[in-house]
Short mmCIF file of C-alpha atoms in Angstrom, two decimals:
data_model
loop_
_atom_site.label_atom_id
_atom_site.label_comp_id
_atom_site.label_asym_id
_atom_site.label_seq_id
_atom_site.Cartn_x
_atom_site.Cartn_y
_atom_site.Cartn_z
CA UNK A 1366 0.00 0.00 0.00
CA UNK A 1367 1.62 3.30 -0.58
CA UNK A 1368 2.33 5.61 2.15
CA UNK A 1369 0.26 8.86 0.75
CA UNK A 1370 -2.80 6.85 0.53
CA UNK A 1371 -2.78 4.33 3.96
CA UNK A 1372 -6.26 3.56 4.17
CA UNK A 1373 -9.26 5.59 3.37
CA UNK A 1374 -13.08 4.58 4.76
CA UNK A 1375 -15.35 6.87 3.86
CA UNK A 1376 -18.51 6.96 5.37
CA UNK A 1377 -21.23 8.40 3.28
CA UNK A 1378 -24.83 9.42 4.56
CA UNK A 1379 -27.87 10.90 2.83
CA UNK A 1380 -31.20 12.21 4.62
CA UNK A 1381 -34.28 13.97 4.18
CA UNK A 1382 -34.94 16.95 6.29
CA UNK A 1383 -38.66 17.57 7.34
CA UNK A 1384 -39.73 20.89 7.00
CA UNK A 1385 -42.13 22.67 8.90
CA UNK A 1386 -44.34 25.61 8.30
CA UNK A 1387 -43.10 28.20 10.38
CA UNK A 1388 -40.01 26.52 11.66
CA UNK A 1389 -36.74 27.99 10.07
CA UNK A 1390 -35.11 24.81 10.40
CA UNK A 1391 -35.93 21.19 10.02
CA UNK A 1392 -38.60 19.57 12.16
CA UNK A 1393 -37.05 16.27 11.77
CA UNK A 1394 -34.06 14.71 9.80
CA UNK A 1395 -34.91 11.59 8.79
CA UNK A 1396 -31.57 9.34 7.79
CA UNK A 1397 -31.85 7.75 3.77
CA UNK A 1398 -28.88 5.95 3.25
CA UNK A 1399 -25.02 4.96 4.12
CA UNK A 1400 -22.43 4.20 1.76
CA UNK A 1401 -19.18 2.79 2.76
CA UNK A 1402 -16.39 2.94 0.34
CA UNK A 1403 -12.67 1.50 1.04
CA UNK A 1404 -10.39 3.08 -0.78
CA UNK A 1405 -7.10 1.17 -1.60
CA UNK A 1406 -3.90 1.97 -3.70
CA UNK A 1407 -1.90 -1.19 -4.06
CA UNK A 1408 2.00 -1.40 -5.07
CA UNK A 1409 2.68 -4.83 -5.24
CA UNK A 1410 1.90 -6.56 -8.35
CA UNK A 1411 0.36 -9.48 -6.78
CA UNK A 1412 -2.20 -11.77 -8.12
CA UNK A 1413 -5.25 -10.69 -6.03
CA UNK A 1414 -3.96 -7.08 -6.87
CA UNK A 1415 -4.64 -8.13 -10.40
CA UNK A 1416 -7.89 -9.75 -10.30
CA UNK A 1417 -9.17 -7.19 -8.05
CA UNK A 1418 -8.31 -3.88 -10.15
CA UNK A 1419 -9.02 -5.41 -13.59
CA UNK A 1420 -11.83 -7.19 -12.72
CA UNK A 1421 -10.47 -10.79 -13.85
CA UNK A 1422 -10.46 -14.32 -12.38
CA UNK A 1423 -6.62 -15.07 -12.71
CA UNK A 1424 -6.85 -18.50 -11.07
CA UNK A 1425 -6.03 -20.58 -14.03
CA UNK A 1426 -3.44 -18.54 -15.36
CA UNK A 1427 0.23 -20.46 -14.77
CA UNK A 1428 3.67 -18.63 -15.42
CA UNK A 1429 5.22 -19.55 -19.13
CA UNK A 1430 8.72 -22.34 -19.45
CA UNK A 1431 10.17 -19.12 -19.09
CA UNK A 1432 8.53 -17.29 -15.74
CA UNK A 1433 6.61 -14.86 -17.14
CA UNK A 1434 2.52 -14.41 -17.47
CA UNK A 1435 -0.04 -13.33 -19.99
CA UNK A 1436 -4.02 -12.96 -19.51
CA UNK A 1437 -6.61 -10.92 -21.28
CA UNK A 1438 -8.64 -8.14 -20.27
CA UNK A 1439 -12.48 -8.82 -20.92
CA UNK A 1440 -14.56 -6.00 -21.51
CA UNK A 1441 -16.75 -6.48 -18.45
CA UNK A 1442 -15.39 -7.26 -15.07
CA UNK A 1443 -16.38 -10.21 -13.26
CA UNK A 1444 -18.11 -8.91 -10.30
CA UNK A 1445 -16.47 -11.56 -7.67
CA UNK A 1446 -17.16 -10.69 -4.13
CA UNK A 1447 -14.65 -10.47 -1.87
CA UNK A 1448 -13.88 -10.26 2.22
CA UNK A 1449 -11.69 -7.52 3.50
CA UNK A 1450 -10.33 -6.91 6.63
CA UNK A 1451 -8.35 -3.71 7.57
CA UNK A 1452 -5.74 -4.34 10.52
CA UNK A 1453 -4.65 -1.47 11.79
CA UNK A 1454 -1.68 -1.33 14.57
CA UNK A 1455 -0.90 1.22 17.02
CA UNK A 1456 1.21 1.43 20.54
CA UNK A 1457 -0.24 2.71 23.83
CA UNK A 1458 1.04 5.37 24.89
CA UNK A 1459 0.52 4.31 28.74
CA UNK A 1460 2.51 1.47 28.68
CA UNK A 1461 3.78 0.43 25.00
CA UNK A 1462 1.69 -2.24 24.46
CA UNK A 1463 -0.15 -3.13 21.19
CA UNK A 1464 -3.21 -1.56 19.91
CA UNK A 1465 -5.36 -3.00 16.93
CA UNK A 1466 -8.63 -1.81 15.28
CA UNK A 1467 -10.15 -3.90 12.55
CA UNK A 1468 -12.26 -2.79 9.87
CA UNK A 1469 -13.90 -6.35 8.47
CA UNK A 1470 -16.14 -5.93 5.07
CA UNK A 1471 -18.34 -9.16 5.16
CA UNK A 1472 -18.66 -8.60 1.72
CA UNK A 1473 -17.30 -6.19 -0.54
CA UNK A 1474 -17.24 -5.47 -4.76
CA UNK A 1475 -15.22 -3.49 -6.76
CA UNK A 1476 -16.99 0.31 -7.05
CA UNK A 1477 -14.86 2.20 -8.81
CA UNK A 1478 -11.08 1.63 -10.11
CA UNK A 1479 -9.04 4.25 -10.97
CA UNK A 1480 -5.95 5.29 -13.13
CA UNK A 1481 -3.12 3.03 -12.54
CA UNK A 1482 -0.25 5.27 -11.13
CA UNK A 1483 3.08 4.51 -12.91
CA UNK A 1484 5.38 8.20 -13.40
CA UNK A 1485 8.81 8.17 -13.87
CA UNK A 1486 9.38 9.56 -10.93
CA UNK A 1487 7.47 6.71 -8.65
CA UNK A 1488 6.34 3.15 -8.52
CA UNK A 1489 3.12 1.86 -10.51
CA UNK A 1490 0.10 1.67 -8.32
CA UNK A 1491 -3.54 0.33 -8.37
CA UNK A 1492 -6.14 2.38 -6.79
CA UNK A 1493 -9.91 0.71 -6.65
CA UNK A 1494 -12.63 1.65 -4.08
CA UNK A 1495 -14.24 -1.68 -2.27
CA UNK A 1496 -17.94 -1.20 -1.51
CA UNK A 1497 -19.09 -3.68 1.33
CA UNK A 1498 -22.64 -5.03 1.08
CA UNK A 1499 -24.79 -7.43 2.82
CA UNK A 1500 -23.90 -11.01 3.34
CA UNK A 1501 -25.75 -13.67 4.23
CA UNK A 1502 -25.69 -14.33 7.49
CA UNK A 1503 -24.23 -11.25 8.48
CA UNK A 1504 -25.87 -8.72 10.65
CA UNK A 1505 -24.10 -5.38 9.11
CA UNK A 1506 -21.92 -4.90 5.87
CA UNK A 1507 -18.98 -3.69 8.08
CA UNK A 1508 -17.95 -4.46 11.80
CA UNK A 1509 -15.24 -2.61 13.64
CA UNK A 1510 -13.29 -4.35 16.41
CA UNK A 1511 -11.02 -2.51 18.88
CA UNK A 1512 -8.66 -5.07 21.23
CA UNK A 1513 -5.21 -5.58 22.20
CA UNK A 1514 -2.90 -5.81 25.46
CA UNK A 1515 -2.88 -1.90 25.28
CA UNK A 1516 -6.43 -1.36 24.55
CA UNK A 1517 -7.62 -1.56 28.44
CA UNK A 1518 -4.74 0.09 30.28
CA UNK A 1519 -5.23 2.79 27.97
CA UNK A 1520 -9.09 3.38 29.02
CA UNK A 1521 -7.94 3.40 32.27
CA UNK A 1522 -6.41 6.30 31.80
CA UNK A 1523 -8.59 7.96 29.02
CA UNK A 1524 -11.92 9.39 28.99
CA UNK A 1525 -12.69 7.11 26.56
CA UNK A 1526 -16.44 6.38 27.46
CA UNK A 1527 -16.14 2.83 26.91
CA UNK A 1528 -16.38 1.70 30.96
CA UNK A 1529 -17.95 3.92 32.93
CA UNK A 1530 -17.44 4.33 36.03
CA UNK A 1531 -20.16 3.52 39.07
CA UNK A 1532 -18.30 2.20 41.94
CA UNK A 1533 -15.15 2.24 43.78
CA UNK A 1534 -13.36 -0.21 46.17
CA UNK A 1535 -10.59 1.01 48.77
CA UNK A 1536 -8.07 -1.03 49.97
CA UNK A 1537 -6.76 -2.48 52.35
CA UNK A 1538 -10.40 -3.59 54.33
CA UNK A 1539 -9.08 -2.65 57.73
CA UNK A 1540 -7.31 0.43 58.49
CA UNK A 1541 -5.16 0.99 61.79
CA UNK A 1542 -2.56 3.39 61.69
CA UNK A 1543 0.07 3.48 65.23
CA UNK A 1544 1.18 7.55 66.06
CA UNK A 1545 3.79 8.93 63.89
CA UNK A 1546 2.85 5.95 61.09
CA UNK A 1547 1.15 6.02 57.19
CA UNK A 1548 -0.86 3.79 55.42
CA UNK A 1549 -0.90 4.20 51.57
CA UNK A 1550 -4.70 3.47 50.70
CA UNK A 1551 -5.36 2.03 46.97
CA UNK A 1552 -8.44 2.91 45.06
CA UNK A 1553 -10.03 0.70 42.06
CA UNK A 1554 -12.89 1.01 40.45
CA UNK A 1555 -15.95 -1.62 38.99
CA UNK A 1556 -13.76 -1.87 36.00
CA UNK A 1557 -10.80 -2.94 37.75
CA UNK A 1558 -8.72 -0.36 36.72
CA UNK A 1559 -6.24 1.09 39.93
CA UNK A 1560 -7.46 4.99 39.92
CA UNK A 1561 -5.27 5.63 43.24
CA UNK A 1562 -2.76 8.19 41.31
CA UNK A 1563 -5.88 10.21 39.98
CA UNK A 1564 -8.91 9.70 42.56
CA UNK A 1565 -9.20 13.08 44.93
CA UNK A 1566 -8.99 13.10 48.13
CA UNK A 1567 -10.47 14.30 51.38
CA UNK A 1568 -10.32 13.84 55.08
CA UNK A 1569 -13.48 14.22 57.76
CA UNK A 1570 -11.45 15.12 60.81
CA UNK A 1571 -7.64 16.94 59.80
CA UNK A 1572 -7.15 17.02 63.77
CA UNK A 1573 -6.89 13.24 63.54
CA UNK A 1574 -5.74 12.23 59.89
CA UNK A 1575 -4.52 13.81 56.80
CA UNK A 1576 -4.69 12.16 53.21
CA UNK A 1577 -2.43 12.98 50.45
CA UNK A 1578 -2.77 13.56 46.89
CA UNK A 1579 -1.59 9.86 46.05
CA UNK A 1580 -3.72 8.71 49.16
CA UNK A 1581 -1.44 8.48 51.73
CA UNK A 1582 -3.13 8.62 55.14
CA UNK A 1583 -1.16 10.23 57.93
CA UNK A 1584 -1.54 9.70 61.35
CA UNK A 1585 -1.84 12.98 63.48
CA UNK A 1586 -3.26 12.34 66.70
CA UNK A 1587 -5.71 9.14 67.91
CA UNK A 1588 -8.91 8.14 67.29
CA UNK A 1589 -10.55 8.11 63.97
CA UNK A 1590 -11.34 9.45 60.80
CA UNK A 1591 -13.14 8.74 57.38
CA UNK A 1592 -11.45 8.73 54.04
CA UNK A 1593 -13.50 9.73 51.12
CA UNK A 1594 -11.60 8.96 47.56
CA UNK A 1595 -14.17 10.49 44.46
CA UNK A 1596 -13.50 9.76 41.09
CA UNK A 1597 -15.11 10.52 38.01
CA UNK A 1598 -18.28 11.55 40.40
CA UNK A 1599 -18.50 8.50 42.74
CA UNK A 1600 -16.72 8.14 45.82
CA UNK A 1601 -16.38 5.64 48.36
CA UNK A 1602 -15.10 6.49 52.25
CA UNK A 1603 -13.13 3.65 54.12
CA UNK A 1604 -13.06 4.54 58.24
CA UNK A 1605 -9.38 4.38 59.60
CA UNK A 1606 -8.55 4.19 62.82
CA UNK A 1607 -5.58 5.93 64.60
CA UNK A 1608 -3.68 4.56 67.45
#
C-alpha cells in the first residue's frame, strides 16, 4: 500500500430533512442511506492485486517455461465478491503495548477503479474503491473491532467512554494506623482499573488524619477518621482508625 494513501473509509450518509411551516429549520431529519467505500492503492503486483483492479479471475493462469505471465482483459469485469479486513496497529502510549482496530467488510465489490499510477518519478500503483454489502448471514456490511494488550490500560487512563465508572473499592479492608505511622490506601474502580494516582482526596477530621494527593493517610493524633476517595463523580469512604 503506498504511504500517501494508507487507508481511506469513507462513510457516506444521505437524509431527508422535514420541514415545517413556520419553523426555520428542520422539524425532523430523517436518515436515507449509508455508503461505505474503502479506498485502496496497491504497489505490489500481486495476483489478487490483479484480479481485483481489472476485474479478472486469474486463477487458471500459470507462469510460461520461461517465468513470465499473460491474460486478457475482458470488456466487463467479473463482479467476484470479496472479504476484506483492515488491521490497523498502534502502541499505547501508557505502557507500550499493542493496539489493533479492525475494519472487516463481510462482503465487498469493486466500485470504482481508478488510473493506474506509474510516473517516472514513482512506482506503478492500483487504486480501486471496495464497496461492502450485505452477506448472508451477516448482521451489518462492516464491523469494527477494537482489542489488544494496550487497549484496556489505555481506558484506564482515558476518557474514553467505553467503561464507565459507578463504583469504587478502597483497599486495604481494615485500616489501623500506630502515632507517627502512614498507610498508603489504593483505590479501584468496577472496572478494575487502579485509579489511586488520579482519585481526589479528602479527610473528615484533619485534627486526627490527613490524606495525600496519592492517598497516603497520615496519622496525626488518635482516634478516627473517614477517608472519602471520588472519582469521576463516585466516591467511596473507608473509616481508619488511629492509634
Amino acid at each position: 500500500m503506498s504511504k500517501s494513501q494508507g487507508y481511506v473509509l469513507d462513510n457516506a450518509t444521505t437524509t431527508t430533512k422535514v420541514k415545517t411551516h413556520g419553523m426555520a429549520s428542520p422539524s425532523r431529519i430523517i436518515p436515507g442511506e449509508r455508503t461505505l467505500t474503502l479506498s485502496v492503492e496497491a504497489q505490489q503486483h500481486m495476483k489478487i492485486t490483479q484480479e481485483l483492479f481489472f476485474g479478472v479471475d486469474l486463477s487458471g493462469v500459470v507462469p510460461t517455461a520461461k517465468g513470465g505471465v499473460a491474460y486478457d482483459i475482458p470488456d466487463l469485469p467479473i463482479g467476484k465478491p470479496y472479504k476484506v479486513a483492515w488491521i490497523l496497529r498502534d502502541t499505547s502510549p501508557v505502557d507500550g503495548q499493542d493496539i489493533f482496530k479492525v475494519y472487516k467488510g463481510n462482503k465487498v465489490f469493486v466500485d470504482k477503479v481508478k488510473a493506474i499510477k506509474g510516473p517516472d518519478s514513482d512506482i506503478v500503483a492500483f487504486g480501486y474503491d471496495l464497496i461492502p454489502t450485505t452477506d448472508d448471514g451477516a448482521t451489518s456490511i462492516l464491523s469494527v473491532e477494537e482489542f489488544g494488550l494496550g487497549w484496556k490500560p489505555l481506558n484506564a487512563v482515558t476518557d474514553s467512554g467505553w467503561f464507565p465508572v459507578s463504583a469504587l473499592t478502597i483497599t486495604p479492608n481494615t485500616v489501623t494506623i500506630a502515632a507517627g505511622g502512614t498507610q498508603q490506601l489504593t483505590v479501584t474502580d468496577n472496572n478494575t482499573f487502579d485509579v489511586t494516582s488520579r482519585a481526589a482526596y479528602a479527610t473528615s477530621d484533619p485534627t486526627k488524619a490527613t490524606v495525600d494527593a496519592a492517598g497516603i493517610v497520615h496519622h496525626v493524633a488518635a482516634g478516627t477518621a473517614t477517608i472519602t476517595a471520588t472519582y469521576k463523580g463516585v466516591s467511596q469512604t473507608k473509616t481508619v482508625t488511629l492509634s
